[in-house]
Coordinates of C-alpha atoms in Angstrom, one line a residue:
X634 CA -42.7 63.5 -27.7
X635 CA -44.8 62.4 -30.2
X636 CA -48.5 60.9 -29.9
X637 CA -48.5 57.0 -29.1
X638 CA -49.3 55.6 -32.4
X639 CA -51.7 52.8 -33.7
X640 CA -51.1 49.4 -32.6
X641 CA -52.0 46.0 -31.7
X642 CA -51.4 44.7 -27.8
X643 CA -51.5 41.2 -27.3
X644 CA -51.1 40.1 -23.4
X645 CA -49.9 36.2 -23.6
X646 CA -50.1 34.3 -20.1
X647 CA -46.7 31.8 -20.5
X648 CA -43.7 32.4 -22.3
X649 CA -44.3 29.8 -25.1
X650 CA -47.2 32.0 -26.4
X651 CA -45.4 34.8 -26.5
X652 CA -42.8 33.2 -28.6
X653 CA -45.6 32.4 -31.3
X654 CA -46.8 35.4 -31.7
X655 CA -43.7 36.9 -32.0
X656 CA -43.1 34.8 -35.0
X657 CA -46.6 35.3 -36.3
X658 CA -46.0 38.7 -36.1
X659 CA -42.6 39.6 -37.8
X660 CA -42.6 43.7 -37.0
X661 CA -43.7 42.9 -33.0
X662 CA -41.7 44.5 -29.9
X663 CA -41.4 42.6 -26.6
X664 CA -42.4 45.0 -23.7
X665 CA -42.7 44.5 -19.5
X666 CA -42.1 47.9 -17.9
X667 CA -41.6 50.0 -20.8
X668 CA -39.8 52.5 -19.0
X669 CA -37.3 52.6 -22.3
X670 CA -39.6 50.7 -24.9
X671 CA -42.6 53.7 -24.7
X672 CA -40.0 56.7 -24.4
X673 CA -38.9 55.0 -27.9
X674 CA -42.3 54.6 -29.8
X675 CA -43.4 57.6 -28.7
X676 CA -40.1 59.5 -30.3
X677 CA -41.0 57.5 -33.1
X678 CA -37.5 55.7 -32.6
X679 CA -39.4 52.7 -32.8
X680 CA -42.3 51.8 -35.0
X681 CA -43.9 48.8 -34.1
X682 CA -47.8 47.1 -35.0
X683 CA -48.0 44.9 -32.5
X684 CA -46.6 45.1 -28.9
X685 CA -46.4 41.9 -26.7
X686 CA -46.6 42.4 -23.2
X687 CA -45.0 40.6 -20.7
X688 CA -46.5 41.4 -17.8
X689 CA -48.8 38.5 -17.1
X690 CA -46.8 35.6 -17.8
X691 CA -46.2 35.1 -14.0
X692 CA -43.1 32.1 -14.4
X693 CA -41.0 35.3 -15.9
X694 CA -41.3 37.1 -12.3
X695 CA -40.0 34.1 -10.0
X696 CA -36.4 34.2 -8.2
X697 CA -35.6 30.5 -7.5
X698 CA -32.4 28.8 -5.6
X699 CA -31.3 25.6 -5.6
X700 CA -27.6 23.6 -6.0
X701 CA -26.5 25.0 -8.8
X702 CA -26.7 28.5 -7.8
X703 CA -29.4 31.7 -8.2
X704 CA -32.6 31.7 -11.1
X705 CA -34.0 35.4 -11.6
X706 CA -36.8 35.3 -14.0
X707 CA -36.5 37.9 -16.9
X708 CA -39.5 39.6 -15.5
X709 CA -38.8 40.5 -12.0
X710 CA -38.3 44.1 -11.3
X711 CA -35.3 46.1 -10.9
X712 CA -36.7 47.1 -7.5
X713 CA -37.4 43.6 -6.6
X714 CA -33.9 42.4 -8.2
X715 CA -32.2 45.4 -5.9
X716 CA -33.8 44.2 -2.2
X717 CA -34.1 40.4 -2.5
X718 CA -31.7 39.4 0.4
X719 CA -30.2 36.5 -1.8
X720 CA -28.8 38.8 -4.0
X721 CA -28.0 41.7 -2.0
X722 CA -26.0 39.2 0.4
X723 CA -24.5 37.1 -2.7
X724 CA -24.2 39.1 -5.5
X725 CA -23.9 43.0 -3.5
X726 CA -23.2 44.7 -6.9
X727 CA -26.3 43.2 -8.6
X728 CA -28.6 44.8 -5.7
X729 CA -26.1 48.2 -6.3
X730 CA -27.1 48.2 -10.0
X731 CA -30.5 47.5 -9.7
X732 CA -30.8 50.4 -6.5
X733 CA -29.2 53.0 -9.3
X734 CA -31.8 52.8 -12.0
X735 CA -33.1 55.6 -13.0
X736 CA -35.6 56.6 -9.9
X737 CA -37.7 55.3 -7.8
X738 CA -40.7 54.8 -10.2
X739 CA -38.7 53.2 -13.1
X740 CA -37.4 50.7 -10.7
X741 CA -40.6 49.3 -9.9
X742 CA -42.0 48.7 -13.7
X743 CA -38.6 48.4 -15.0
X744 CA -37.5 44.5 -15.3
X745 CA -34.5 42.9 -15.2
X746 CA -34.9 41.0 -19.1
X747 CA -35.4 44.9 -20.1
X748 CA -32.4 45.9 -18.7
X749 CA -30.1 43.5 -20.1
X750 CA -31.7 44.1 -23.8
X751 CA -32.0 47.9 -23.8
X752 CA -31.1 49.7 -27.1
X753 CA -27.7 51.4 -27.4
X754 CA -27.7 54.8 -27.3
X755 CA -26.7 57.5 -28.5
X756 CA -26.7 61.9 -29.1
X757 CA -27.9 62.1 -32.2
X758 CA -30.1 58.6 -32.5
X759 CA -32.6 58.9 -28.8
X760 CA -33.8 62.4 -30.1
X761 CA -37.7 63.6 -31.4
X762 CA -38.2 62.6 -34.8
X763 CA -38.1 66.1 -35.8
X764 CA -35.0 66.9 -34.6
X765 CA -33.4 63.7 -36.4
X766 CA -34.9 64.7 -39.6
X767 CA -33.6 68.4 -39.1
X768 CA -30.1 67.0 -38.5
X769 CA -29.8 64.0 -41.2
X770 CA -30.8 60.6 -40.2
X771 CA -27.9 58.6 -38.8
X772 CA -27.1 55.3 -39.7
X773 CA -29.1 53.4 -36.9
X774 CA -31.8 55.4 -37.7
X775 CA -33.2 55.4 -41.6
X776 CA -30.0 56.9 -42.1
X777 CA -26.2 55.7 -44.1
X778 CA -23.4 58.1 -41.9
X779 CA -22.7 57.6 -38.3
X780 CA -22.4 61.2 -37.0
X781 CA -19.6 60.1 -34.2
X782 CA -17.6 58.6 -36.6
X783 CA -18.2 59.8 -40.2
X784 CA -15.8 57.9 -41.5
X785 CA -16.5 54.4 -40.3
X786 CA -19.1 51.7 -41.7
X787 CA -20.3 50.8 -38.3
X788 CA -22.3 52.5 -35.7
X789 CA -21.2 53.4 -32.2
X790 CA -24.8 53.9 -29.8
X791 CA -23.3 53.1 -26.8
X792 CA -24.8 49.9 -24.1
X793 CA -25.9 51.6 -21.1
X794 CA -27.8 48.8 -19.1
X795 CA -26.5 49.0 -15.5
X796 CA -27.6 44.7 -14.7
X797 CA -25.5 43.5 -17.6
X798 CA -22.0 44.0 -16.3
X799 CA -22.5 43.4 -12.8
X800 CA -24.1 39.7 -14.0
X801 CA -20.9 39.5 -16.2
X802 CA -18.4 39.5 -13.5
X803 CA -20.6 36.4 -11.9
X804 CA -20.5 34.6 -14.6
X805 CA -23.8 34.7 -15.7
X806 CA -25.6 33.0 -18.1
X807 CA -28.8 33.6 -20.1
X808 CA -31.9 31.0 -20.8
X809 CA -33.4 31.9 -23.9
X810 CA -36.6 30.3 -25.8
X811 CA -37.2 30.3 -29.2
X812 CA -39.1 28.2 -31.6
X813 CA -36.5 25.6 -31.0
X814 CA -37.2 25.1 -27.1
X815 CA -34.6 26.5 -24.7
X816 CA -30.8 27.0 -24.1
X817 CA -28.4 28.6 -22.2
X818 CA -25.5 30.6 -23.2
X819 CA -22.9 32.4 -21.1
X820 CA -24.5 36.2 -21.0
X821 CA -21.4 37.9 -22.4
X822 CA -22.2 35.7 -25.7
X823 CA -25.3 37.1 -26.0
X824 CA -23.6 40.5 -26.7
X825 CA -21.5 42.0 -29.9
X826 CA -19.6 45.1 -30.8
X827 CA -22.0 46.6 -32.8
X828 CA -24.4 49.7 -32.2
X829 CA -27.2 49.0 -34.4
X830 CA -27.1 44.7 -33.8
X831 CA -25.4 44.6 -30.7
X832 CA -27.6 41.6 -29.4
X833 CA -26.9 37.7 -30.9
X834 CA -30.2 36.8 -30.0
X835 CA -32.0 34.8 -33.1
X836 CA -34.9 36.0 -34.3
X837 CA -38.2 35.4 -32.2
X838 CA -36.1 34.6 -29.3
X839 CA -37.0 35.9 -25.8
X840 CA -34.7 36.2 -22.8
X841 CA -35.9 33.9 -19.6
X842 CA -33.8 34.1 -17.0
X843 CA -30.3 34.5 -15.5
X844 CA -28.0 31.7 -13.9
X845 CA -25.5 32.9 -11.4
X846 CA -23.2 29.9 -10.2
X847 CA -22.8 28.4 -6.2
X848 CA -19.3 28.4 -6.3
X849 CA -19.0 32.6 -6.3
X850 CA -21.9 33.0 -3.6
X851 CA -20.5 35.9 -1.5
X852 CA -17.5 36.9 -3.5
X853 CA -17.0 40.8 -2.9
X854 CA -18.3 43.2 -5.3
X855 CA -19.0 46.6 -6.3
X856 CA -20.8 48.5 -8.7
X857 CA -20.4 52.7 -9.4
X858 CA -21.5 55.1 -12.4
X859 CA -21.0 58.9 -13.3
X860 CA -23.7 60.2 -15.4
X861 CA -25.0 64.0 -14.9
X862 CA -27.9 64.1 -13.0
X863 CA -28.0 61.5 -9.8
X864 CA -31.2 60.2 -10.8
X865 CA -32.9 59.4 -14.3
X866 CA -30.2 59.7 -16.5
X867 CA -28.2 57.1 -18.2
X868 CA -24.4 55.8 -17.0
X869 CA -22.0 58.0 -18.9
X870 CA -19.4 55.2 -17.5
X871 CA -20.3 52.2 -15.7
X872 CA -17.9 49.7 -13.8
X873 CA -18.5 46.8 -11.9
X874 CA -15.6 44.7 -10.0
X875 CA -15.5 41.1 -8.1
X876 CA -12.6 41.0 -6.1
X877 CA -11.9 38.0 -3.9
X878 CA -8.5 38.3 -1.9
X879 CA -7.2 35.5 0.1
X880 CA -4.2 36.1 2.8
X881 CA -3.4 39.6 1.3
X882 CA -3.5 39.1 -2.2
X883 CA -5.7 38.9 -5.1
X884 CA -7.5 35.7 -5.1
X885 CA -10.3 36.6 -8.1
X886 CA -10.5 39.6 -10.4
X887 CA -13.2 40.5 -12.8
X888 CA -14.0 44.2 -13.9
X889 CA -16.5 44.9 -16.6
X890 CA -18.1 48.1 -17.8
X891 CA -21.4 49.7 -19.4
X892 CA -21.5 53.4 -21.2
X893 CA -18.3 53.1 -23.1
X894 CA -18.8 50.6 -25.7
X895 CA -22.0 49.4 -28.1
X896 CA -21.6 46.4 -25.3
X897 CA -21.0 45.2 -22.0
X898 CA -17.6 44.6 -22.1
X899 CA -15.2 42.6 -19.5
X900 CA -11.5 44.1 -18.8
X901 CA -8.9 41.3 -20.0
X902 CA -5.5 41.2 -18.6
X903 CA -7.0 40.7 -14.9
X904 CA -5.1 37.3 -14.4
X905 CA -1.8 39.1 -14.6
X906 CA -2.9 40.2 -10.6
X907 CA -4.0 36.7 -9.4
X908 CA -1.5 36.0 -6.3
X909 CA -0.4 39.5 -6.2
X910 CA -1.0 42.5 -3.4
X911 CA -2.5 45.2 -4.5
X912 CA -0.6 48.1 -4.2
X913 CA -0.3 51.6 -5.5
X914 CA 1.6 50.5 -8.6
X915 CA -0.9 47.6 -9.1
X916 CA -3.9 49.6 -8.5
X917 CA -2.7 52.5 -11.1
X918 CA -2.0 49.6 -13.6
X919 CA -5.4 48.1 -13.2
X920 CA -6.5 52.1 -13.9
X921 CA -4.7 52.7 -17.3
X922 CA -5.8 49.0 -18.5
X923 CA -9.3 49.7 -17.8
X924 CA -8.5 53.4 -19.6
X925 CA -6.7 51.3 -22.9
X926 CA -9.9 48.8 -23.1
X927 CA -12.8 51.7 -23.1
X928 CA -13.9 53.2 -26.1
X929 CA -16.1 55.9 -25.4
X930 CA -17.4 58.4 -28.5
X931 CA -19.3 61.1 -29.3
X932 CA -22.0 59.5 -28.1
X933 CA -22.9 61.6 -25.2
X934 CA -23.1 65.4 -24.2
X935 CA -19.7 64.6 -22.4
X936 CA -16.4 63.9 -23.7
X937 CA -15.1 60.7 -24.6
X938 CA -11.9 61.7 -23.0
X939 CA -13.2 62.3 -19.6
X940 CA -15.5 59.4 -19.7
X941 CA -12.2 57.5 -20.5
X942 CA -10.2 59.2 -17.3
X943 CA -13.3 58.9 -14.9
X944 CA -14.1 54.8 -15.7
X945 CA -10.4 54.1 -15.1
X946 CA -10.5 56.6 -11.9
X947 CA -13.5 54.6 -10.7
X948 CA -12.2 51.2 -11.7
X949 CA -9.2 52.1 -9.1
X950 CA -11.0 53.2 -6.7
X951 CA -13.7 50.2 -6.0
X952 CA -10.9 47.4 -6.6
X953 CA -8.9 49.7 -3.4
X954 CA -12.0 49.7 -1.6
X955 CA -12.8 45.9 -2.1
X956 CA -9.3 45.3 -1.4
X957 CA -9.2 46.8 2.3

């Protein structure tokens, strides 16, 4: 780790004044917990001259029901998100990805709007500036190869926000303010297949909140990682699955994952189950589509091939264990 370098703080009380000084200041970093943001200035990942905090602005931290379904302000805490009894009844795997952060500690700075916007990663980009400049900058990174894949044009940091899939499979969506006012956009938009740009956020714009709809209040869910130490460390694979069943058979399916792919991604093909039991043969199908839609790379101290085998292992599993 480096020293903290030289920069400006500025503390805004509501959201619309953080949104102008982010455009007055072009170069300027949201941060509320930090927990990733200051691990990345401090490897000199990140280089900013002004940081905005959004601790204060006390509208970000509020959780709010009403017809339409669940509000959860982009400030409220991981630890907050994981034993607020709304969610944990309604949206179980929410509460299950927000209990698996990192530790204890992390949880309780760490916020939900952090989460869903954390930077991809990757082995040789989240490293000390030393040891990037020993080993050739990469392409994310003041650099023009991408060391997992020398031969592409793109990069491939891996997404590993734990929130992000779990609010895909409810059909979240995102309120966003910008210069322009606000607006709301279905949260998978807000993500694209791309390491170094994988967020479509405009420029100035600050996540909000999250919407999760009335009308899947309660549906069954799940959410389970691998990753190599049980606390701290990122997901190396990340699944989360809804699964309503009605007489027997499979009612609603939605499986998305995190660790695999520069984005949250959701599993296609899952209507192909809807009125069907799940059996064996069902269940090991669901398994090698999962497999077929993950992209894992070098991106990691752990195989992309048993990343691969262990998300499509874990996607069977949880869809059995919802099932019965």
């Amino acid at each position: 780790m480096e020293y903290m370098p030289n920069f400006q703080l500025h503390r805004p009380k509501t959201s619309e004044e953080a949104v102008q000084l982010f455009q007055e200041q072009p170069d300027a970093r949201f941060v509320a917990g930090g927990t990733d943001m200051v691990v990345n200035v401090r490897r000199g990942i990140e280089r900013p001259k002004t940081l905005i905090d959004l601790s204060s602005i006390t509208e970000l931290k509020s959780i709010q029901e009403n017809s339409n379904g669940l509000y959860i302000g982009a400030g409220v805490t991981l630890k907050q998100l994981a034993s607020n009894s709304i969610v944990k009844k309604n949206f179980a795997a929410i509460a299950e990805a927000a209990a698996s952060v990192a530790g204890g500690t992390h949880q309780q700075y760490g916020t939900l709007g952090g989460n869903l916007c954390l930077d991809t990663r990757c082995l040789f980009y989240n490293q000390s500036e030393w040891w990037r400049q020993s080993n050739d900058y990469c392409m994310k990174e003041r650099g023009e190869i991408c060391h997992v894949a020398p031969g592409g044009k793109r990069c491939f940091a891996a997404f590993s926000g734990d929130i992000a899939p779990t609010m895909l499979i409810y059909q979240a969506e995102a309120e966003l303010l910008g210069s322009n006012g606000s607006r709301r956009i279905p949260l998978c938009d807000m993500y694209q297949n791309d390491g170094m740009d994988h967020l479509t956020l405009a420029p100035h714009e600050l996540v909000s909140g999250i919407h999760l709809p009335k009308n899947l209040y309660g549906n069954p869910s799940r959410y389970e990682k691998v990753r190599i130490r049980g606390s701290i460390d990122f997901p190396l694979a990340g699944v989360a699955i809804r699964l309503k069943m009605d007489n027997g058979k499979v009612d609603e399916l939605s499986i998305a994952l995190t660790g695999v792919n520069p984005f949250p991604q959701i599993i296609t093909g899952m209507d192909a189950y809807i009125g069907k039991c799940l059996d064996d043969k069902k269940l090991d199908m669901i398994r090698d589509n999962v497999r077929k839609q993950a992209k894992p790379m070098k991106t990691t101290t752990v195989a992309p091939w048993y990343r691969r085998r262990v998300i499509g292992a874990l996607a069977k599993q949880l869809t059995q264990e919802l099932a019965a």
